[in-house]
Amino acid sequence: MTGEDADDEDFEEVVAAVGERIDPGERERERMREAVAALTERAEDAIADLPVAGDVIQVGSTARGTWISGDRDIDLFVRFPADVDREQLESYGLEVGHAVLPEGREEFAEHPYVTGEFDGFDVDLVPCYRLDSATDIKSAVDRTPFHTEYLDARLDADLAGEVRLFKQFLKGIGAYGSDLRTRGFSGYLTELLVVEYGSFRAVVEAAADDWHPPVRFDPEDHGTVEFDDPLVVIDPTDPERNVAAVCAARNVARLQHYARELLADPREDLFFPDPPEPLGEGGVRERVGSRATTPVALRFDAPDVVEDQLYPQLRKSLAGVRDECERRGFDALRTATFADDSAVLLVELEVAERPAVERHEGPPVHVRQHAEGFFGKYADDPSAYGPFIDGDRYVVEREREFETAAAFLESDALYDVALGVHVESALQDGYDVLVGSEVVRLADEFGEELATYFDPEP
Amino acid sequence: MTGEDADDEDFEEVVAAVGERIDPGERERERMREAVAALTERAEDAIADLPVAGDVIQVGSTARGTWISGDRDIDLFVRFPADVDREQLESYGLEVGHAVLPEGREEFAEHPYVTGEFDGFDVDLVPCYRLDSATDIKSAVDRTPFHTEYLDARLDADLAGEVRLFKQFLKGIGAYGSDLRTRGFSGYLTELLVVEYGSFRAVVEAAADDWHPPVRFDPEDHGTVEFDDPLVVIDPTDPERNVAAVCAARNVARLQHYARELLADPREDLFFPDPPEPLGEGGVRERVGSRATTPVALRFDAPDVVEDQLYPQLRKSLAGVRDECERRGFDALRTATFADDSAVLLVELEVAERPAVERHEGPPVHVRQHAEGFFGKYADDPSAYGPFIDGDRYVVEREREFETAAAFLESDALYDVALGVHVESALQDGYDVLVGSEVVRLADEFGEELATYFDPEP
């Protein structure tokens, strides 16, 4: 990578080739249109049978023409008047959903909704309120139609193509998606940034050169709230909302890094990278040996909750375990959490052992009552060295509770750490502690994650 | 030890018994008087032969009757007018000194002076200026006659006995002496505190109960300067001087601790403790093993300088070595320095090894020029992991310079530490690094110091 950018021509060739791969063809668009039309008709028929008014609106990337070729998600929202109460809304919504997708099943996000297949597409039928303004919303789904309306008016076919390039680029670098595992760029955020800058290339050039987080955009110039996020894009439909609230600093920085890469050396593999070669037991063993660290891993059955619950809990638990290890003197170099059938909290330690004794400072000698209490407590403790005086204080060297990180992790003291609630109960059902080269046993299930961990890319 | 103090009677019995042991008898006093008279006469005769006026004054504890029985130090100061220049003063001083002590030898403190034996006493003959006020002094020795004059007027025979008790108590707890090895209570300070409180017991009760450092006294109520020391006693003969400037916080606290001990359980052995039983190789090995620490020691030939130079340099060097060990990740539990024929810097480590890699944070990715420089530097470094992005920054895990504290101590990087100048040149002449149980080899020379280190008393 250099500060010099490559020729325009190279860049345009690359994005043209990428476009070939991701732009939906006419036949794909036609099939999508037909499916949406059929589903909408079914939904309108079902609404007509209800005692309230309602309409159907297509939302999401397939509504805005910004979907990547091959995506098969159709999102239809059924809107009801604001004076329908919530229970009624849910029951009407499910009724329409089942009428449209007789084979569909119910799921639950903000409301219950029906999801199912139709003609090869994955269809969600979601009830919401029809409101005058996005600031009146009763739940997050009510906001979605406003987003679609806002972007419908601003995204033409050309800009939709630019959005697809940006989305694919973010997918390639692993920063696409506002789910709480990825904490990246949502589709809506991607679209707003392309509308703001006018093209994929302009976004990339700005990210490479001009962004100094916190970066702030307010397309409608109506924001009323200060946000503490690295990227702030005030929702054009809601002055109090940051569309990029979930986007982690690391993903903003990674966009900046890879934007520079793309401009310096345009190439398709940034959009379509090969997944990392999984690391086998031997590879893990070799890396642990050459780093001379002591990785310790807690492995347990992954809690049965959705990813948007799981990953925040894993991260919280990991931070808690790391902090407590460090408080006890077991300094960490780096950490990671993985989840599949099992879940893993990995803390790679620089210091896995401490002496049998630890320094414990008492009060200043001149604070007579406290000082005498401290002295009396330890003077006859045969396991303590001291009390002696250091500066103006009593000090003892007393027995350390845990001499190794593994002993701490295997003890009930683990539960004094702030753990995610489902992680805590999963640990209580049992867990393994892997120490040092024992972590090679993770390679079977998490070879790809271990490759990313031990051979990190930006 | 409890907060309850023992009976007055017990206390008085103990100090009476101590007094028996430390008060000089009439015969000792008489011999002292005779020796001082004879020495003074010799000095006056010698002064009479000089082309300037001069007088002789006895100073120090033997002048003030506050010496401990058995002390054999006689300090005589020869005073010359303030208009004599320094070189002349020194030459006159030595002339008188050699006349008084024909077998004496020259030493050098503030001025050259003559020291020798007379009738079984150790005699110092020191030249100084005769001044109107201690604030006019040209060097520290000029102040001494003022101290003697001040105390002569305030110390009667009873108070002198109280001073002796306090001195002996401070000797017993190891806090007596303003030399830079001890950093304790000087004789003059001891006397001023007894004058302030009126008795040994009153000093001890105040230290036990009332002192909350910083403790400040200003007997003449004339202090003009703020001091940042735990104990401040403004010199009655000099408003700008803290008599207790050299007294370390630890020694003030130890006086407070042992004062409470004495009041709670009066006993002679606090005044006359047994020296610690030297620790042998086996004892050191046992303690290192049960503590499970890694002591590392630098051993080298003790620099040939006076203790008042040696100990500050050893302490400075020890602090420098400890800080650099810790900066490199080798956390210390405790440190000590010993000196006899050889000198030792001992750092007892909690962490003696670190991994082959260390975390190295680069700039935030958005600071393009720095960020690209950092990325370019490490991207092709096969020994580095990364660069990867953590938060908004590039990070690498690069090779650590020293994986063990011993490797650091054996390298030239040791000389980047702030070392005392004579310690540095002594190290350059060669040193041993003892690691872990190898420190048992120190027991031969430093058994008593190691006993104090491993079985610390307050």
mmCIF file of C-alpha atoms in Angstrom, chain A residues 38-286:
data_model
loop_
_atom_site.group_PDB
_atom_site.id
_atom_site.type_symbol
_atom_site.label_atom_id
_atom_site.label_comp_id
_atom_site.label_asym_id
_atom_site.label_seq_id
_atom_site.Cartn_x
_atom_site.Cartn_y
_atom_site.Cartn_z
ATOM 1 C CA ALA A 38 -48.268 -11.994 -6.423
ATOM 2 C CA LEU A 39 -47.483 -11.705 -2.733
ATOM 3 C CA THR A 40 -48.854 -8.162 -2.541
ATOM 4 C CA GLU A 41 -52.094 -9.255 -4.153
ATOM 5 C CA ARG A 42 -52.500 -12.091 -1.700
ATOM 6 C CA ALA A 43 -51.828 -9.739 1.187
ATOM 7 C CA GLU A 44 -54.296 -7.122 -0.056
ATOM 8 C CA ASP A 45 -56.953 -9.819 -0.400
ATOM 9 C CA ALA A 46 -56.342 -10.909 3.163
ATOM 10 C CA ILE A 47 -56.477 -7.293 4.431
ATOM 11 C CA ALA A 48 -59.810 -6.815 2.698
ATOM 12 C CA ASP A 49 -61.233 -9.530 4.943
ATOM 13 C CA LEU A 50 -60.187 -7.668 8.096
ATOM 14 C CA PRO A 51 -62.391 -5.182 9.980
ATOM 15 C CA VAL A 52 -59.720 -2.449 9.644
ATOM 16 C CA ALA A 53 -58.027 -0.696 6.778
ATOM 17 C CA GLY A 54 -54.447 -1.601 5.868
ATOM 18 C CA ASP A 55 -51.951 -1.514 3.031
ATOM 19 C CA VAL A 56 -48.885 -3.421 1.885
ATOM 20 C CA ILE A 57 -45.483 -1.924 1.230
ATOM 21 C CA GLN A 58 -42.302 -3.596 0.021
ATOM 22 C CA VAL A 59 -39.216 -2.507 1.947
ATOM 23 C CA GLY A 60 -35.499 -3.329 2.119
ATOM 24 C CA SER A 61 -32.921 -3.661 -0.585
ATOM 25 C CA THR A 62 -35.111 -5.621 -2.980
ATOM 26 C CA ALA A 63 -37.625 -2.782 -2.817
ATOM 27 C CA ARG A 64 -34.957 -0.203 -3.610
ATOM 28 C CA GLY A 65 -33.161 -2.151 -6.290
ATOM 29 C CA THR A 66 -29.990 -2.246 -4.247
ATOM 30 C CA TRP A 67 -29.846 -5.964 -3.664
ATOM 31 C CA ILE A 68 -26.852 -8.032 -4.664
ATOM 32 C CA SER A 69 -27.556 -10.560 -7.382
ATOM 33 C CA GLY A 70 -28.546 -13.826 -5.761
ATOM 34 C CA ASP A 71 -30.072 -12.290 -2.625
ATOM 35 C CA ARG A 72 -33.523 -13.788 -2.320
ATOM 36 C CA ASP A 73 -35.074 -11.748 0.505
ATOM 37 C CA ILE A 74 -38.445 -10.114 0.033
ATOM 38 C CA ASP A 75 -39.676 -7.966 2.914
ATOM 39 C CA LEU A 76 -43.333 -6.939 2.882
ATOM 40 C CA PHE A 77 -44.751 -4.726 5.613
ATOM 41 C CA VAL A 78 -48.490 -4.652 6.310
ATOM 42 C CA ARG A 79 -49.439 -1.280 7.730
ATOM 43 C CA PHE A 80 -52.418 -0.672 10.015
ATOM 44 C CA PRO A 81 -53.836 2.575 11.440
ATOM 45 C CA ALA A 82 -52.161 4.009 14.558
ATOM 46 C CA ASP A 83 -55.343 3.600 16.640
ATOM 47 C CA VAL A 84 -55.313 -0.204 16.382
ATOM 48 C CA ASP A 85 -54.010 -1.548 19.649
ATOM 49 C CA ARG A 86 -50.885 -3.594 19.707
ATOM 50 C CA GLU A 87 -52.441 -6.970 20.420
ATOM 51 C CA GLN A 88 -54.923 -6.470 17.581
ATOM 52 C CA LEU A 89 -52.110 -5.402 15.260
ATOM 53 C CA GLU A 90 -50.188 -8.556 16.017
ATOM 54 C CA SER A 91 -53.186 -10.795 15.475
ATOM 55 C CA TYR A 92 -54.144 -9.064 12.165
ATOM 56 C CA GLY A 93 -50.526 -9.258 11.080
ATOM 57 C CA LEU A 94 -50.293 -12.970 11.677
ATOM 58 C CA GLU A 95 -53.638 -13.540 9.948
ATOM 59 C CA VAL A 96 -52.415 -11.782 6.796
ATOM 60 C CA GLY A 97 -49.058 -13.523 7.074
ATOM 61 C CA HIS A 98 -50.538 -16.984 7.193
ATOM 62 C CA ALA A 99 -52.916 -16.176 4.341
ATOM 63 C CA VAL A 100 -50.002 -15.061 2.144
ATOM 64 C CA LEU A 101 -47.618 -17.846 3.238
ATOM 65 C CA PRO A 102 -49.753 -20.873 4.144
ATOM 66 C CA GLU A 103 -46.582 -22.893 4.841
ATOM 67 C CA GLY A 104 -44.911 -20.046 6.773
ATOM 68 C CA ARG A 105 -43.940 -20.057 10.428
ATOM 69 C CA GLU A 106 -44.102 -17.403 13.112
ATOM 70 C CA GLU A 107 -41.001 -15.633 14.360
ATOM 71 C CA PHE A 108 -40.583 -12.833 16.842
ATOM 72 C CA ALA A 109 -38.589 -9.636 16.550
ATOM 73 C CA GLU A 110 -40.298 -6.371 17.543
ATOM 74 C CA HIS A 111 -43.669 -8.013 16.762
ATOM 75 C CA PRO A 112 -44.491 -11.556 15.838
ATOM 76 C CA TYR A 113 -44.325 -11.952 12.072
ATOM 77 C CA VAL A 114 -44.600 -14.710 9.498
ATOM 78 C CA THR A 115 -41.711 -15.942 7.428
ATOM 79 C CA GLY A 116 -41.742 -18.495 4.648
ATOM 80 C CA GLU A 117 -40.817 -19.372 1.104
ATOM 81 C CA PHE A 118 -42.503 -18.334 -2.124
ATOM 82 C CA ASP A 119 -41.283 -19.235 -5.579
ATOM 83 C CA GLY A 120 -37.696 -19.612 -4.358
ATOM 84 C CA PHE A 121 -37.661 -16.344 -2.388
ATOM 85 C CA ASP A 122 -37.366 -15.955 1.406
ATOM 86 C CA VAL A 123 -40.310 -13.817 2.384
ATOM 87 C CA ASP A 124 -40.996 -11.957 5.634
ATOM 88 C CA LEU A 125 -44.463 -10.533 6.272
ATOM 89 C CA VAL A 126 -44.233 -8.007 9.070
ATOM 90 C CA PRO A 127 -47.057 -5.945 10.616
ATOM 91 C CA CYS A 128 -46.452 -2.307 11.529
ATOM 92 C CA TYR A 129 -48.247 0.992 12.095
ATOM 93 C CA ARG A 130 -48.900 3.547 9.380
ATOM 94 C CA LEU A 131 -47.771 6.844 10.857
ATOM 95 C CA ASP A 132 -47.398 10.428 9.684
ATOM 96 C CA SER A 133 -43.818 10.773 10.842
ATOM 97 C CA ALA A 134 -40.976 8.445 11.820
ATOM 98 C CA THR A 135 -40.682 10.312 15.130
ATOM 99 C CA ASP A 136 -44.089 8.921 16.171
ATOM 100 C CA ILE A 137 -43.041 5.286 15.849
ATOM 101 C CA LYS A 138 -44.174 2.742 18.390
ATOM 102 C CA SER A 139 -41.494 0.213 17.538
ATOM 103 C CA ALA A 140 -38.434 0.059 15.318
ATOM 104 C CA VAL A 141 -40.203 -1.719 12.445
ATOM 105 C CA ASP A 142 -42.539 1.252 12.043
ATOM 106 C CA ARG A 143 -39.539 3.262 10.908
ATOM 107 C CA THR A 144 -38.694 0.998 7.966
ATOM 108 C CA PRO A 145 -41.360 2.258 5.545
ATOM 109 C CA PHE A 146 -40.099 5.807 6.056
ATOM 110 C CA HIS A 147 -36.606 4.744 5.078
ATOM 111 C CA THR A 148 -37.901 3.153 1.901
ATOM 112 C CA GLU A 149 -39.918 6.262 1.033
ATOM 113 C CA TYR A 150 -36.923 8.523 1.656
ATOM 114 C CA LEU A 151 -34.563 6.487 -0.497
ATOM 115 C CA ASP A 152 -37.103 5.736 -3.244
ATOM 116 C CA ALA A 153 -37.071 9.420 -4.007
ATOM 117 C CA ARG A 154 -33.289 9.612 -4.181
ATOM 118 C CA LEU A 155 -31.927 6.354 -5.574
ATOM 119 C CA ASP A 156 -32.066 5.938 -9.301
ATOM 120 C CA ALA A 157 -30.763 2.873 -11.151
ATOM 121 C CA ASP A 158 -27.238 4.300 -11.395
ATOM 122 C CA LEU A 159 -26.972 5.097 -7.722
ATOM 123 C CA ALA A 160 -28.429 1.675 -6.875
ATOM 124 C CA GLY A 161 -25.471 0.167 -8.723
ATOM 125 C CA GLU A 162 -23.089 2.296 -6.662
ATOM 126 C CA VAL A 163 -24.821 1.091 -3.505
ATOM 127 C CA ARG A 164 -24.325 -2.524 -4.591
ATOM 128 C CA LEU A 165 -20.603 -1.921 -5.112
ATOM 129 C CA PHE A 166 -20.268 -0.382 -1.666
ATOM 130 C CA LYS A 167 -22.246 -3.200 -0.054
ATOM 131 C CA GLN A 168 -20.145 -5.834 -1.781
ATOM 132 C CA PHE A 169 -16.970 -4.067 -0.764
ATOM 133 C CA LEU A 170 -18.114 -3.962 2.858
ATOM 134 C CA LYS A 171 -19.054 -7.652 2.636
ATOM 135 C CA GLY A 172 -15.638 -8.422 1.237
ATOM 136 C CA ILE A 173 -13.868 -6.717 4.131
ATOM 137 C CA GLY A 174 -16.287 -8.193 6.667
ATOM 138 C CA ALA A 175 -17.833 -4.896 7.724
ATOM 139 C CA TYR A 176 -21.326 -5.270 6.241
ATOM 140 C CA GLY A 177 -24.283 -5.750 8.537
ATOM 141 C CA SER A 178 -25.705 -4.031 11.587
ATOM 142 C CA ASP A 179 -26.206 -7.305 13.424
ATOM 143 C CA LEU A 180 -24.514 -7.381 16.809
ATOM 144 C CA ARG A 181 -22.013 -10.002 15.753
ATOM 145 C CA THR A 182 -20.646 -7.835 12.923
ATOM 146 C CA ARG A 183 -21.365 -4.322 14.291
ATOM 147 C CA GLY A 184 -20.783 -3.016 10.794
ATOM 148 C CA PHE A 185 -22.595 -0.915 8.182
ATOM 149 C CA SER A 186 -26.327 -1.545 7.685
ATOM 150 C CA GLY A 187 -27.902 -1.537 4.215
ATOM 151 C CA TYR A 188 -29.679 1.730 4.960
ATOM 152 C CA LEU A 189 -26.441 3.339 6.172
ATOM 153 C CA THR A 190 -24.679 2.180 3.022
ATOM 154 C CA GLU A 191 -27.404 3.719 0.876
ATOM 155 C CA LEU A 192 -27.367 7.022 2.763
ATOM 156 C CA LEU A 193 -23.580 7.328 2.379
ATOM 157 C CA VAL A 194 -23.784 6.706 -1.378
ATOM 158 C CA VAL A 195 -26.581 9.284 -1.687
ATOM 159 C CA GLU A 196 -24.435 11.693 0.350
ATOM 160 C CA TYR A 197 -21.315 11.290 -1.801
ATOM 161 C CA GLY A 198 -22.899 10.455 -5.156
ATOM 162 C CA SER A 199 -20.848 7.346 -5.967
ATOM 163 C CA PHE A 200 -19.030 4.357 -4.517
ATOM 164 C CA ARG A 201 -15.707 5.834 -5.477
ATOM 165 C CA ALA A 202 -16.456 9.145 -3.786
ATOM 166 C CA VAL A 203 -17.343 7.310 -0.563
ATOM 167 C CA VAL A 204 -14.140 5.303 -0.731
ATOM 168 C CA GLU A 205 -12.008 8.367 -1.451
ATOM 169 C CA ALA A 206 -13.561 10.255 1.447
ATOM 170 C CA ALA A 207 -13.075 7.338 3.839
ATOM 171 C CA ALA A 208 -9.457 6.927 2.724
ATOM 172 C CA ASP A 209 -8.535 10.579 3.003
ATOM 173 C CA ASP A 210 -10.977 12.790 4.794
ATOM 174 C CA TRP A 211 -12.587 10.881 7.609
ATOM 175 C CA HIS A 212 -11.316 11.752 11.066
ATOM 176 C CA PRO A 213 -13.709 10.049 13.477
ATOM 177 C CA PRO A 214 -16.001 11.174 14.877
ATOM 178 C CA VAL A 215 -17.375 11.688 11.346
ATOM 179 C CA ARG A 216 -20.786 13.329 11.247
ATOM 180 C CA PHE A 217 -23.437 13.570 8.527
ATOM 181 C CA ASP A 218 -26.889 15.083 8.808
ATOM 182 C CA PRO A 219 -28.471 14.886 5.333
ATOM 183 C CA GLU A 220 -31.616 16.715 6.405
ATOM 184 C CA ASP A 221 -29.752 19.071 8.720
ATOM 185 C CA HIS A 222 -32.205 18.404 11.512
ATOM 186 C CA GLY A 223 -30.215 16.468 14.157
ATOM 187 C CA THR A 224 -30.975 17.388 17.760
ATOM 188 C CA VAL A 225 -28.835 14.968 19.736
ATOM 189 C CA GLU A 226 -25.076 14.584 20.280
ATOM 190 C CA PHE A 227 -23.756 11.066 19.723
ATOM 191 C CA ASP A 228 -20.546 9.593 21.023
ATOM 192 C CA ASP A 229 -20.052 7.180 18.088
ATOM 193 C CA PRO A 230 -17.139 7.165 15.631
ATOM 194 C CA LEU A 231 -19.583 7.520 12.717
ATOM 195 C CA VAL A 232 -22.736 9.581 13.080
ATOM 196 C CA VAL A 233 -25.333 9.704 10.318
ATOM 197 C CA ILE A 234 -28.494 11.410 11.534
ATOM 198 C CA ASP A 235 -31.490 9.527 10.221
ATOM 199 C CA PRO A 236 -33.211 11.726 7.585
ATOM 200 C CA THR A 237 -36.525 10.404 8.934
ATOM 201 C CA ASP A 238 -35.704 10.867 12.653
ATOM 202 C CA PRO A 239 -33.598 13.720 14.032
ATOM 203 C CA GLU A 240 -32.881 11.832 17.250
ATOM 204 C CA ARG A 241 -31.381 8.709 15.724
ATOM 205 C CA ASN A 242 -27.848 7.822 14.602
ATOM 206 C CA VAL A 243 -28.168 5.333 11.740
ATOM 207 C CA ALA A 244 -24.565 4.224 12.396
ATOM 208 C CA ALA A 245 -24.970 3.788 16.166
ATOM 209 C CA VAL A 246 -24.086 0.114 16.016
ATOM 210 C CA CYS A 247 -21.029 0.560 13.768
ATOM 211 C CA ALA A 248 -17.878 -0.185 15.774
ATOM 212 C CA ALA A 249 -14.789 2.041 15.596
ATOM 213 C CA ARG A 250 -12.871 -0.950 14.300
ATOM 214 C CA ASN A 251 -15.181 -1.311 11.303
ATOM 215 C CA VAL A 252 -14.963 2.383 10.463
ATOM 216 C CA ALA A 253 -11.157 2.074 10.638
ATOM 217 C CA ARG A 254 -11.206 -1.070 8.534
ATOM 218 C CA LEU A 255 -13.259 0.685 5.853
ATOM 219 C CA GLN A 256 -10.622 3.432 5.866
ATOM 220 C CA HIS A 257 -7.774 0.937 5.632
ATOM 221 C CA TYR A 258 -9.277 -1.105 2.801
ATOM 222 C CA ALA A 259 -10.480 2.004 0.972
ATOM 223 C CA ARG A 260 -6.811 3.024 0.752
ATOM 224 C CA GLU A 261 -5.894 -0.481 -0.391
ATOM 225 C CA LEU A 262 -8.536 -0.385 -3.105
ATOM 226 C CA LEU A 263 -7.459 3.029 -4.379
ATOM 227 C CA ALA A 264 -3.762 2.171 -4.275
ATOM 228 C CA ASP A 265 -4.133 -1.233 -5.875
ATOM 229 C CA PRO A 266 -7.656 -1.842 -7.232
ATOM 230 C CA ARG A 267 -8.483 -5.537 -7.343
ATOM 231 C CA GLU A 268 -11.511 -7.770 -7.308
ATOM 232 C CA ASP A 269 -10.309 -9.951 -4.454
ATOM 233 C CA LEU A 270 -10.972 -7.143 -1.993
ATOM 234 C CA PHE A 271 -14.662 -7.591 -2.909
ATOM 235 C CA PHE A 272 -14.519 -11.384 -3.017
ATOM 236 C CA PRO A 273 -11.748 -12.522 -0.695
ATOM 237 C CA ASP A 274 -11.017 -16.185 -0.151
ATOM 238 C CA PRO A 275 -12.049 -17.306 3.292
ATOM 239 C CA PRO A 276 -9.018 -17.954 5.509
ATOM 240 C CA GLU A 277 -7.554 -21.428 5.368
ATOM 241 C CA PRO A 278 -8.635 -23.110 8.616
ATOM 242 C CA LEU A 279 -5.769 -23.560 11.054
ATOM 243 C CA GLY A 280 -5.231 -27.166 12.114
ATOM 244 C CA GLU A 281 -3.917 -28.452 15.412
ATOM 245 C CA GLY A 282 -0.341 -28.298 14.157
ATOM 246 C CA GLY A 283 -0.721 -24.703 13.034
ATOM 247 C CA VAL A 284 -2.147 -23.662 16.383
ATOM 248 C CA ARG A 285 0.589 -25.508 18.260
ATOM 249 C CA GLU A 286 3.279 -23.877 16.138
#
